[in-house]
XYZ file of C-alpha atoms in Angstrom:
760
model
C 302.475 155.667 167.304
C 305.566 156.732 169.251
C 306.086 155.877 172.923
C 308.704 157.519 175.099
C 309.596 157.847 178.774
C 311.036 161.252 179.580
C 313.270 161.714 182.618
C 313.638 165.426 183.250
C 315.050 167.982 185.695
C 314.286 171.672 186.033
C 313.202 174.579 188.191
C 310.498 177.267 188.260
C 308.751 179.649 190.635
C 305.041 179.534 191.347
C 302.692 182.059 192.922
C 300.613 179.360 194.586
C 299.818 178.943 198.300
C 302.413 181.172 200.017
C 304.617 181.303 196.862
C 307.698 179.150 196.370
C 310.364 177.967 193.951
C 310.279 174.353 192.802
C 313.398 172.353 191.930
C 313.141 168.824 190.554
C 315.484 166.130 189.306
C 314.779 162.928 187.385
C 310.968 163.006 187.369
C 309.160 161.013 184.688
C 306.600 161.515 181.951
C 305.214 158.573 179.972
C 304.466 160.003 176.524
C 302.610 158.670 173.511
C 302.285 160.517 170.211
C 299.573 159.375 167.825
C 299.173 161.025 164.445
C 299.324 160.892 160.668
C 302.312 159.798 158.626
C 304.312 161.882 158.141
C 303.705 163.598 161.466
C 301.918 166.927 161.493
C 303.553 170.101 162.741
C 300.548 170.703 165.004
C 299.642 168.693 168.084
C 296.929 168.511 170.716
C 298.092 167.536 174.224
C 296.004 165.432 176.624
C 297.287 165.274 180.204
C 296.674 163.230 183.350
C 298.947 162.264 186.240
C 299.569 158.795 187.623
C 301.280 159.830 190.864
C 299.334 160.333 194.082
C 299.809 161.973 197.449
C 301.300 160.075 200.354
C 299.144 157.134 201.521
C 296.355 157.744 198.974
C 295.662 155.136 196.257
C 294.652 158.021 193.973
C 291.849 156.183 192.167
C 290.037 159.402 191.331
C 293.035 161.724 191.600
C 294.068 160.864 188.990
C 294.144 157.190 187.973
C 290.623 157.253 186.532
C 291.599 160.071 184.141
C 294.612 158.071 183.016
C 292.311 155.089 182.422
C 290.036 157.260 180.285
C 293.068 158.491 178.347
C 294.291 154.933 177.775
C 290.889 153.948 176.445
C 290.801 157.003 174.152
C 294.280 156.116 172.909
C 293.152 152.553 172.221
C 290.011 153.644 170.343
C 291.813 156.209 168.214
C 294.692 153.859 167.410
C 292.246 151.286 165.997
C 290.451 153.668 163.648
C 291.085 153.358 159.913
C 290.796 157.059 159.179
C 294.100 158.818 159.952
C 294.161 161.785 162.264
C 294.505 165.247 160.758
C 297.006 166.332 163.424
C 299.003 164.715 166.212
C 297.707 163.883 169.673
C 300.276 163.720 172.486
C 299.180 161.796 175.572
C 301.161 162.771 178.669
C 300.815 160.401 181.610
C 302.835 162.570 183.948
C 304.484 161.262 187.067
C 304.945 164.329 189.284
C 301.797 166.440 189.489
C 301.396 166.031 193.231
C 304.991 167.242 193.556
C 303.376 170.563 192.699
C 303.174 170.338 188.915
C 306.808 169.417 188.220
C 306.525 166.789 185.467
C 304.248 168.903 183.280
C 306.774 171.739 183.545
C 309.554 169.371 182.469
C 307.574 168.254 179.424
C 306.349 171.608 178.158
C 309.687 173.396 178.608
C 312.119 170.687 177.493
C 310.640 167.886 175.366
C 311.057 168.043 171.589
C 307.335 167.371 171.001
C 306.385 170.410 173.083
C 307.194 172.929 170.328
C 304.304 171.588 168.223
C 301.676 171.664 170.975
C 298.954 174.153 170.037
C 296.298 173.364 172.681
C 295.667 170.922 175.514
C 293.063 169.111 177.599
C 293.921 168.599 181.271
C 292.010 165.918 183.170
C 292.006 166.298 186.944
C 290.047 165.530 190.085
C 289.039 167.260 193.300
C 286.596 164.547 194.324
C 285.580 161.040 193.444
C 283.464 160.402 190.386
C 280.263 162.154 189.498
C 280.227 164.608 186.624
C 283.463 166.111 185.379
C 283.306 169.913 185.502
C 284.817 172.180 182.870
C 286.111 174.880 185.203
C 288.884 176.630 183.259
C 289.500 177.459 179.638
C 291.752 179.747 177.605
C 293.547 182.040 177.822
C 291.553 183.489 174.949
C 291.184 181.067 171.964
C 287.387 180.837 172.243
C 287.259 178.000 169.712
C 288.301 175.581 172.479
C 285.227 175.951 174.654
C 283.068 176.118 171.523
C 284.443 172.726 170.498
C 283.591 171.311 173.933
C 280.081 172.780 173.822
C 279.452 171.331 170.361
C 280.960 167.917 171.083
C 280.387 166.943 174.707
C 277.336 164.739 175.034
C 276.776 165.722 178.671
C 278.248 169.222 179.113
C 278.917 170.555 182.589
C 280.783 173.803 183.116
C 280.461 177.467 183.908
C 282.463 180.640 183.593
C 281.413 181.308 187.208
C 283.452 178.274 188.285
C 286.383 179.585 186.264
C 286.219 182.980 187.976
C 285.984 181.353 191.423
C 288.888 178.953 190.828
C 291.179 181.551 189.298
C 290.502 183.920 192.200
C 292.625 181.639 194.409
C 289.819 180.986 196.914
C 290.346 177.224 196.550
C 293.806 176.165 197.824
C 294.531 173.959 194.830
C 296.047 174.125 191.377
C 296.463 171.940 188.300
C 298.806 171.366 185.374
C 296.615 173.804 183.455
C 298.631 176.630 185.029
C 301.947 175.151 183.858
C 300.896 174.633 180.237
C 299.287 178.076 180.152
C 302.040 180.068 181.881
C 305.209 178.229 180.844
C 304.077 176.803 177.509
C 302.017 179.832 176.464
C 299.359 177.544 175.049
C 295.593 177.537 175.627
C 293.543 174.653 176.907
C 290.572 173.377 178.868
C 290.634 172.004 182.407
C 288.111 169.408 183.570
C 287.849 167.726 186.960
C 285.632 165.458 189.031
C 284.277 167.406 192.010
C 281.764 165.074 193.704
C 282.529 163.542 197.108
C 285.513 165.731 197.910
C 285.639 164.053 201.317
C 287.821 161.223 199.976
C 290.114 163.503 197.966
C 293.769 162.943 198.951
C 292.905 160.245 201.483
C 293.271 156.499 201.910
C 289.640 156.232 200.768
C 290.258 157.480 197.230
C 289.351 153.990 196.031
C 287.807 152.600 192.825
C 284.592 151.635 194.614
C 283.700 155.297 195.115
C 283.856 156.031 191.386
C 280.585 155.150 189.610
C 281.156 153.299 186.348
C 278.649 155.642 184.724
C 280.860 158.578 185.642
C 283.806 156.987 183.859
C 281.709 156.284 180.771
C 280.358 159.803 180.808
C 283.864 161.301 180.978
C 284.998 159.027 178.177
C 282.088 159.997 175.939
C 282.636 163.708 176.573
C 286.410 163.741 176.262
C 286.650 161.466 173.216
C 284.111 163.557 171.308
C 285.872 166.776 172.305
C 289.261 165.319 171.442
C 288.123 164.364 167.948
C 286.698 167.816 167.331
C 289.787 169.642 168.565
C 292.391 167.559 166.755
C 290.585 167.935 163.430
C 289.766 171.619 163.893
C 291.420 173.992 161.406
C 291.855 176.403 164.311
C 294.374 174.075 165.952
C 296.907 175.050 163.285
C 295.575 178.455 162.322
C 293.326 180.007 164.998
C 293.303 183.340 163.114
C 290.521 185.554 164.399
C 289.643 182.847 166.928
C 292.975 183.335 168.704
C 291.757 186.377 170.634
C 288.859 186.974 172.962
C 287.360 185.098 175.884
C 284.122 183.193 176.133
C 281.139 183.262 178.429
C 279.904 179.718 178.912
C 277.473 177.815 181.103
C 275.467 174.653 180.845
C 271.718 174.663 181.339
C 271.346 172.034 184.095
C 273.392 169.555 182.077
C 271.217 169.435 178.965
C 273.187 171.748 176.697
C 275.799 174.474 176.896
C 275.445 178.137 176.019
C 278.610 179.733 174.661
C 279.152 183.220 173.315
C 282.164 185.560 172.985
C 282.798 187.869 175.920
C 282.760 190.873 173.576
C 279.261 189.883 172.414
C 278.347 189.522 176.071
C 279.530 193.056 176.737
C 277.416 194.384 173.884
C 274.399 192.410 175.102
C 274.942 193.584 178.682
C 275.191 197.221 177.585
C 272.056 196.912 175.451
C 270.110 195.428 178.363
C 271.388 198.163 180.664
C 270.180 200.740 178.142
C 266.720 199.140 178.218
C 266.728 199.299 182.024
C 267.630 202.984 181.978
C 264.949 203.658 179.373
C 262.275 201.822 181.352
C 263.138 203.612 184.580
C 263.301 206.968 182.786
C 259.763 206.452 181.519
C 258.569 205.866 185.065
C 260.350 208.973 186.299
C 258.754 211.086 183.561
C 255.302 209.747 184.332
C 254.640 207.501 181.345
C 253.681 204.645 183.649
C 250.482 204.310 185.670
C 252.170 204.453 189.072
C 254.304 206.951 190.901
C 256.423 209.360 188.876
C 258.795 212.265 189.242
C 260.328 213.101 192.600
C 257.973 210.853 194.644
C 259.044 207.905 192.496
C 262.753 208.665 192.954
C 262.282 209.128 196.702
C 260.343 205.877 196.925
C 263.014 204.067 194.912
C 265.781 205.333 197.209
C 263.730 204.362 200.241
C 263.212 200.848 198.872
C 266.920 200.582 198.128
C 267.841 201.693 201.646
C 265.481 199.189 203.259
C 266.757 196.448 200.963
C 270.340 197.114 202.092
C 269.211 197.103 205.734
C 267.557 193.722 205.167
C 270.857 192.446 203.742
C 272.635 193.608 206.869
C 270.014 191.762 208.905
C 270.637 188.568 206.935
C 274.409 188.793 207.357
C 274.102 189.703 211.037
C 271.752 186.839 211.846
C 273.707 184.218 209.892
C 277.125 185.348 211.165
C 275.789 185.475 214.737
C 274.659 181.870 214.397
C 277.994 180.876 212.805
C 280.068 182.530 215.527
C 277.786 181.201 218.270
C 278.047 177.623 217.033
C 281.805 178.012 216.857
C 281.909 179.457 220.387
C 279.760 176.561 221.611
C 282.327 174.159 220.131
C 279.895 172.827 217.544
C 281.476 174.014 214.286
C 281.130 172.141 210.990
C 277.788 170.636 212.064
C 276.824 170.561 208.356
C 280.052 168.908 207.177
C 278.693 165.360 206.918
C 274.970 166.176 206.729
C 274.942 168.998 204.185
C 271.177 169.511 204.512
C 271.878 171.048 207.929
C 273.056 174.186 206.088
C 269.477 174.744 204.902
C 267.984 174.674 208.386
C 270.788 176.342 210.302
C 271.640 179.158 207.859
C 269.215 179.447 204.928
C 266.033 179.338 207.028
C 267.048 182.061 209.514
C 268.431 184.147 206.642
C 265.068 184.130 204.865
C 263.342 184.692 208.212
C 265.493 187.795 208.794
C 264.360 189.263 205.473
C 260.681 188.548 206.145
C 260.783 190.066 209.627
C 262.795 193.098 208.536
C 260.454 193.976 205.691
C 257.452 193.127 207.833
C 258.668 195.770 210.286
C 259.180 198.305 207.488
C 255.745 197.532 206.051
C 254.092 198.204 209.371
C 256.001 201.350 210.291
C 257.198 203.139 207.153
C 254.794 202.544 204.281
C 251.424 203.383 205.784
C 251.106 206.543 203.704
C 251.133 204.495 200.507
C 247.488 203.681 200.038
C 248.263 201.264 197.206
C 250.546 198.427 198.352
C 251.130 197.541 194.717
C 253.011 200.803 194.317
C 255.290 199.655 197.146
C 255.786 196.290 195.446
C 256.651 198.083 192.217
C 259.194 200.298 194.015
C 260.971 197.320 195.568
C 260.828 195.465 192.292
C 262.418 198.391 190.467
C 265.053 198.878 193.171
C 265.997 195.205 192.825
C 266.231 195.659 189.074
C 268.529 198.641 189.637
C 270.737 196.667 192.025
C 271.185 193.822 189.559
C 271.764 196.312 186.767
C 274.497 198.117 188.714
C 276.147 194.780 189.455
C 275.877 193.881 185.769
C 277.470 197.203 184.797
C 280.359 196.825 187.249
C 281.115 193.250 186.189
C 280.870 194.178 182.512
C 283.241 197.114 182.997
C 285.768 194.804 184.690
C 285.444 192.092 182.005
C 284.174 189.492 184.478
C 282.562 186.580 182.665
C 280.282 185.837 185.621
C 278.307 188.948 184.645
C 276.056 186.447 182.885
C 274.616 185.559 186.294
C 273.519 189.163 186.813
C 272.148 189.189 183.275
C 269.960 186.173 184.141
C 268.286 188.247 186.853
C 267.843 191.409 184.756
C 266.309 190.246 181.485
C 263.227 188.309 182.718
C 262.388 190.972 185.264
C 262.821 193.694 182.694
C 259.996 191.972 180.847
C 257.641 191.211 183.761
C 255.608 194.399 183.737
C 255.758 194.579 179.938
C 254.173 191.120 179.657
C 251.449 192.133 182.098
C 250.778 195.276 180.051
C 250.549 193.344 176.769
C 248.152 190.862 178.352
C 246.198 193.752 179.894
C 246.595 192.311 183.382
C 246.251 194.502 186.450
C 248.132 192.891 189.325
C 245.949 194.690 191.876
C 242.793 193.087 190.515
C 244.226 189.690 189.584
C 246.483 188.280 192.273
C 246.707 184.847 190.651
C 247.998 186.393 187.442
C 250.571 188.337 189.455
C 251.796 185.176 191.145
C 251.956 183.340 187.816
C 253.829 186.055 185.910
C 256.130 186.829 188.849
C 257.080 183.175 189.326
C 257.541 182.757 185.583
C 260.005 185.653 185.568
C 261.854 183.930 188.432
C 261.975 180.484 186.833
C 265.085 180.588 184.646
C 267.329 182.806 186.812
C 266.181 181.001 189.944
C 266.838 177.578 188.453
C 270.288 178.578 187.143
C 271.262 180.233 190.422
C 270.088 177.217 192.427
C 272.116 174.993 190.092
C 275.215 177.125 190.672
C 274.705 177.216 194.445
C 274.445 173.421 194.449
C 277.690 173.135 192.478
C 279.464 175.591 194.782
C 278.276 173.710 197.891
C 279.278 170.367 196.364
C 282.785 171.711 195.793
C 283.292 173.991 198.798
C 281.765 172.161 201.763
C 284.401 169.373 201.727
C 287.113 172.026 201.196
C 285.987 173.917 204.326
C 286.957 170.865 206.376
C 290.610 171.148 205.361
C 291.152 174.866 204.858
C 293.346 175.371 207.934
C 293.155 176.536 211.526
C 293.146 180.238 210.666
C 289.661 180.302 209.136
C 286.293 179.621 210.763
C 284.517 177.192 208.418
C 281.076 178.181 209.663
C 281.791 181.724 208.535
C 282.489 180.300 205.063
C 279.340 178.169 204.971
C 277.299 181.023 206.432
C 278.739 183.398 203.847
C 277.641 181.129 201.011
C 274.171 180.892 202.555
C 273.910 184.659 203.086
C 274.805 185.435 199.477
C 272.366 182.794 198.216
C 269.533 184.112 200.395
C 270.135 187.687 199.242
C 270.170 186.580 195.598
C 267.011 184.492 195.771
C 265.036 186.898 197.962
C 265.924 190.161 196.250
C 262.907 190.189 193.919
C 260.672 188.752 196.654
C 261.055 191.796 198.916
C 258.190 193.604 197.229
C 255.954 190.553 197.433
C 256.100 190.786 201.247
C 254.316 194.146 201.060
C 251.322 192.785 199.113
C 250.889 189.704 201.283
C 248.199 189.941 203.923
C 250.440 188.206 206.434
C 253.709 186.275 206.531
C 252.954 184.697 209.898
C 252.640 181.125 208.651
C 255.805 181.400 206.580
C 257.833 182.958 209.401
C 256.532 180.371 211.861
C 257.521 177.547 209.535
C 261.005 178.972 208.991
C 261.473 179.490 212.723
C 260.351 175.918 213.374
C 262.788 174.572 210.755
C 265.624 176.542 212.339
C 264.806 175.488 215.909
C 264.417 171.822 214.984
C 267.685 171.853 213.054
C 269.452 173.697 215.879
C 268.151 171.152 218.394
C 269.396 168.298 216.234
C 272.785 169.979 215.970
C 273.143 170.674 219.683
C 271.545 167.602 221.223
C 271.865 164.707 218.775
C 274.653 162.992 216.798
C 273.466 164.882 213.698
C 275.610 167.824 214.800
C 278.786 165.782 214.981
C 280.706 166.882 211.895
C 282.680 163.769 211.059
C 281.866 160.245 209.936
C 284.260 157.312 210.145
C 282.110 154.896 208.129
C 284.468 153.524 205.434
C 281.542 153.341 203.008
C 280.986 157.092 203.182
C 283.718 158.797 205.192
C 283.907 162.498 206.018
C 286.990 162.724 208.170
C 288.853 165.242 210.291
C 292.224 165.663 208.621
C 295.665 166.377 210.011
C 299.319 165.736 209.288
C 301.974 164.870 211.833
C 305.711 164.320 211.593
C 308.191 162.535 213.810
C 310.751 165.301 213.547
C 314.368 165.732 214.634
C 315.364 169.402 214.933
C 318.762 171.056 215.247
C 319.645 174.774 215.350
C 323.141 176.263 214.858
C 324.317 179.755 215.807
C 326.589 181.966 213.694
C 329.677 180.116 214.935
C 328.271 176.774 213.860
C 327.645 175.581 217.401
C 324.455 173.606 218.062
C 322.371 175.793 220.400
C 319.150 173.746 220.386
C 318.294 170.159 219.578
C 315.073 168.238 220.142
C 312.754 165.639 218.658
C 309.062 164.894 218.874
C 305.712 164.533 217.143
C 304.765 167.749 215.345
C 301.006 167.842 214.682
C 299.451 170.060 211.981
C 295.623 170.246 212.167
C 293.710 171.024 208.989
C 290.546 172.533 210.451
C 289.376 175.006 213.052
C 287.977 172.442 215.489
C 291.498 171.402 216.509
C 292.021 174.839 218.069
C 289.289 174.100 220.598
C 290.232 172.156 223.721
C 286.837 170.438 223.738
C 287.686 168.774 220.433
C 291.247 167.934 221.415
C 289.853 166.185 224.497
C 288.146 163.708 222.180
C 291.595 162.517 221.013
C 293.620 161.260 224.014
C 297.009 161.483 222.301
C 296.293 165.038 221.216
C 294.582 166.259 224.398
C 297.554 167.752 226.246
C 299.768 168.635 223.285
C 301.322 172.096 223.810
C 301.321 174.645 221.008
C 304.447 174.747 218.880
C 306.439 177.971 219.170
C 307.481 179.937 216.089
C 311.252 180.387 216.258
C 313.712 180.189 213.386
C 313.510 180.104 209.614
C 309.897 179.459 208.559
C 309.007 179.223 212.255
C 311.543 176.444 212.807
C 309.295 173.617 211.606
C 309.523 171.296 208.561
C 306.535 172.499 206.553
C 306.291 170.233 203.511
C 304.615 172.952 201.415
C 304.491 176.744 201.870
C 301.310 176.777 203.949
C 302.349 178.682 207.055
C 299.603 181.275 206.475
C 296.944 178.532 206.490
C 298.452 176.239 209.130
C 299.769 178.614 211.816
C 298.546 176.796 214.916
C 300.448 173.533 215.375
C 301.357 171.315 218.326
C 304.459 169.482 219.552
C 304.907 166.462 221.800
C 308.522 165.518 222.712
C 309.584 161.937 221.858
C 312.861 160.093 221.280
C 314.525 160.918 217.968
C 314.497 158.703 214.875
C 317.595 157.600 213.001
C 316.624 157.394 209.344
C 318.854 157.409 206.284
C 319.812 159.156 204.099
C 320.596 162.133 206.283
C 319.546 165.537 205.007
C 322.767 167.488 204.519
C 322.937 171.105 203.444
C 326.646 171.942 203.221
C 328.120 175.403 202.740
C 330.871 174.766 200.183
C 332.149 178.310 199.795
C 331.395 181.962 200.402
C 333.042 184.926 198.729
C 332.455 188.622 198.199
C 331.366 189.444 194.651
C 331.774 193.145 195.404
C 331.925 195.361 198.489
C 328.335 194.576 199.531
C 327.348 191.339 197.725
C 328.317 187.905 198.996
C 327.878 184.640 197.116
C 327.298 181.440 199.127
C 327.480 178.052 197.418
C 325.772 174.972 198.881
C 325.316 171.284 198.152
C 322.189 169.379 199.164
C 321.637 165.650 199.662
C 318.981 163.648 201.450
C 315.593 161.957 200.945
C 313.448 162.512 197.856
C 311.540 165.490 199.307
C 313.391 168.403 200.908
C 312.249 171.921 201.740
C 314.752 174.767 202.013
C 313.835 177.888 203.955
C 315.824 181.117 203.699
C 314.974 183.915 206.115
C 316.912 187.161 205.748
C 318.041 189.408 208.556
C 317.202 193.100 208.643
C 318.650 195.299 205.866
C 319.809 192.349 203.756
C 318.403 191.260 200.396
C 318.527 188.079 198.309
C 319.275 189.490 194.862
C 320.157 186.444 192.748
C 320.530 182.680 192.807
C 321.411 179.827 190.493
C 317.999 178.187 190.673
C 316.813 180.237 187.694
C 317.509 183.552 186.021
C 314.450 185.379 187.328
C 314.469 187.549 190.430
C 314.060 185.258 193.477
C 310.397 184.956 194.474
C 309.780 185.700 198.159
C 307.099 183.808 200.037
C 304.046 185.432 201.538
C 304.271 185.009 205.292
C 302.120 186.059 208.270
C 302.689 189.535 209.667
C 304.694 188.241 212.637
C 307.452 187.167 210.209
C 308.572 190.602 209.115
C 311.780 189.624 207.293
C 311.800 188.328 203.713
C 311.493 184.550 203.535
C 312.078 182.217 200.586
C 310.691 178.688 200.252
C 312.369 176.186 197.915
C 310.678 172.837 197.294
C 313.190 170.226 196.094
C 312.400 166.662 195.032
C 313.658 163.903 192.803
C 312.345 160.729 191.154
C 315.290 158.404 190.756
C 318.171 159.392 193.026
C 320.648 161.817 191.382
C 324.222 160.644 190.894
C 325.672 163.740 192.575
C 324.550 166.272 195.207
C 322.374 169.147 194.114
C 324.481 172.322 194.013
C 323.233 175.913 194.065
C 324.372 179.405 195.032
C 322.696 182.512 196.385
C 323.824 186.149 196.399
C 322.997 188.405 199.337
C 323.392 192.173 199.520
C 324.176 193.822 202.857
C 324.815 197.499 203.680
C 328.421 198.646 203.755
C 330.024 198.013 207.122
C 327.790 194.949 207.791
C 329.547 192.491 205.508
C 330.647 190.348 208.461
C 327.306 190.396 210.306
C 324.709 187.625 210.118
C 322.800 187.904 206.851
C 320.568 184.868 206.556
C 319.166 181.945 208.453
C 318.918 178.953 206.125
C 317.320 175.618 206.994
C 316.735 172.282 205.275
C 313.877 169.918 206.105
C 313.973 166.348 204.835
C 310.768 164.328 204.427
C 310.946 160.526 204.418
C 308.316 158.947 202.198
C 310.171 155.943 200.853
C 308.804 152.489 201.648
C 310.199 151.268 204.941
C 311.021 154.817 206.071
C 307.585 156.332 206.320
C 306.662 155.051 209.759
C 308.440 154.912 213.087
C 307.471 153.329 216.373
C 306.556 156.750 217.762
C 304.392 157.611 214.754
C 302.639 154.251 214.916
C 301.852 154.665 218.610
C 300.667 158.249 218.162
C 298.394 157.383 215.255
C 296.890 154.423 217.118
C 295.338 156.791 219.628
C 293.122 158.530 217.059
C 289.426 157.618 216.595
C 288.062 156.270 213.312
C 286.496 159.619 212.342
C 289.929 161.183 211.965
C 292.440 160.900 209.145
C 295.912 161.577 210.563
C 298.703 161.137 208.015
C 302.268 161.035 209.252
C 305.842 160.482 208.159
C 309.269 161.250 209.631
C 311.066 164.516 208.935
C 314.147 166.468 209.950
C 314.854 170.178 210.341
C 318.297 171.763 210.655
C 319.149 175.460 210.452
C 322.266 177.630 210.286
C 322.892 181.347 210.722
C 325.331 182.673 208.121
């Protein structure tokens, strides 16, 4: 066993949030290598992080994973049988600094060259089951090893597609090892109780001991399989290809290569085409030929109209609740989503098809023909979706496959059993429900997982997005999925009056509870089960210089950054006396002239500012222009030094017709940030931090191109924002007084900051 503490510095660019470049100095990794003697040339990496965000104890994110890793290290070190290959345990100390320590290890440590695969252990919640939500790239043997070894598997390729789409504003060390180390791996994370994630309540008491044991059992078994796998050293044919994977409600995991999935999907699609072709040519007992095609198109059209009805009804409710200043009513009581969105969504489908049944299908003497048409149109819709997803190599095509195969067999089973649905309604109900069982159960399982992950996220997604639109969108998609094959059933039912009445009653009761009782209040300040309104605020000193170096503006105050949409509404601000009369912060200067800690201007555009006396914290943030010289007739190099607290953001905003073409931060082309449309000029965000204080100032240069004849004009506005986290610095009298005015259902986090800009 070898133990080492790595202190490392480096830089990299990341297309995460609004895109930025990260610079770090003297961050730490605590490393342990366990393996045979002599050491193998092939290693498996296991990663956690022991750092946490400001003010959070980080029990779940990510101390519990480090505890599991320590226990695995202890167990493996006591075994008599030597390992086949090495295991490197990285307890990294700068993940919350946006993945810096993992980058330092995989790009600079001598053990990194032997790493062939990795397991990353993360958290987006507190306890519960750990979800396998990313794997690869390629190397299908990794997820196969997990599926074979994990005692309690939990994971889905659908989660992988959702996470990698960027919908969730989060990232893990998985990206660093994959993109900068060019190695494959698996990413697992706790997702339950995301309300305490990155808060003061991320405490050990919220992590069930069973969840820790479960993670240990799963990860230790997977670790043993991976480190002894011959594919770790020689993946061979298992190097290429992706996997489709999903667990069946936690009992076991289904895994198969994506290429096999494509073949299976194409075969099933061929069966669908064959079955429909037989109906068109008249081999079935129902409609055929042109009347069948016309009926199918009619059913498809009415199905799409019913979807529009669902979306219209649910979005109308979502926008109305937001307009009535009752957003996020489901945030604490998640069951409210069922009554406020799912029930009216289903009701919209029943009423829409009830109207069509009464007015457009009278000429069909046999209602079972109508049911068959809607059933077939639903089969076509799922088949088209399956074809599109297969063509685009989307692993989540398995979800569409779930809904095609059983329903492809429904009528065939009835034919084999010689059952006529028209004469035997009970048999119809039985066979129809049986065909719904597996896809319905799997889809319900996935919807539950998505809600468990996304509902807490919708409470911190920023002021630019209406969370009820997000929750309503999830509900609308779920309703459409679950009701698609039920459309035809509506046409063979004598009446849907009782069902529609019940759904309407559920909606009205839920709506009444939301509007007139505490149930509709979105937040909960109970420390035993908090669901809090989040925000960040800074006691900030600001200073702006013109092109001559003269200070043209200087102020100080409390800058408040809300994390959810409710803070935009005066009704909600009135509930917080200190926040009630805060004016909106104006956007003026580089990166709007405010000390954003991370590049999140697109998410957090609406902020507020209350003037206060300035603070006087040390060390001062100093960005000093050391030199500037012309490299050629249109390119100027500017050299700077930077000193200050351990977290500093640098913003560079170019003037019109200028371009940042190179810098010393790394050899790649500088990565511009994505900014809102009102910031038309190119902007660059540099995130700088250090662990132990560097012995000398950080020095860097930039090169700017300007058109001929404009070499003396202003080219760039550059600003530096220092953030004071160190013990004894992180609170001022003004911050303490401001925070004291917030109710217990809020979670305001604040620290001092500075912002100073120059025009050059």
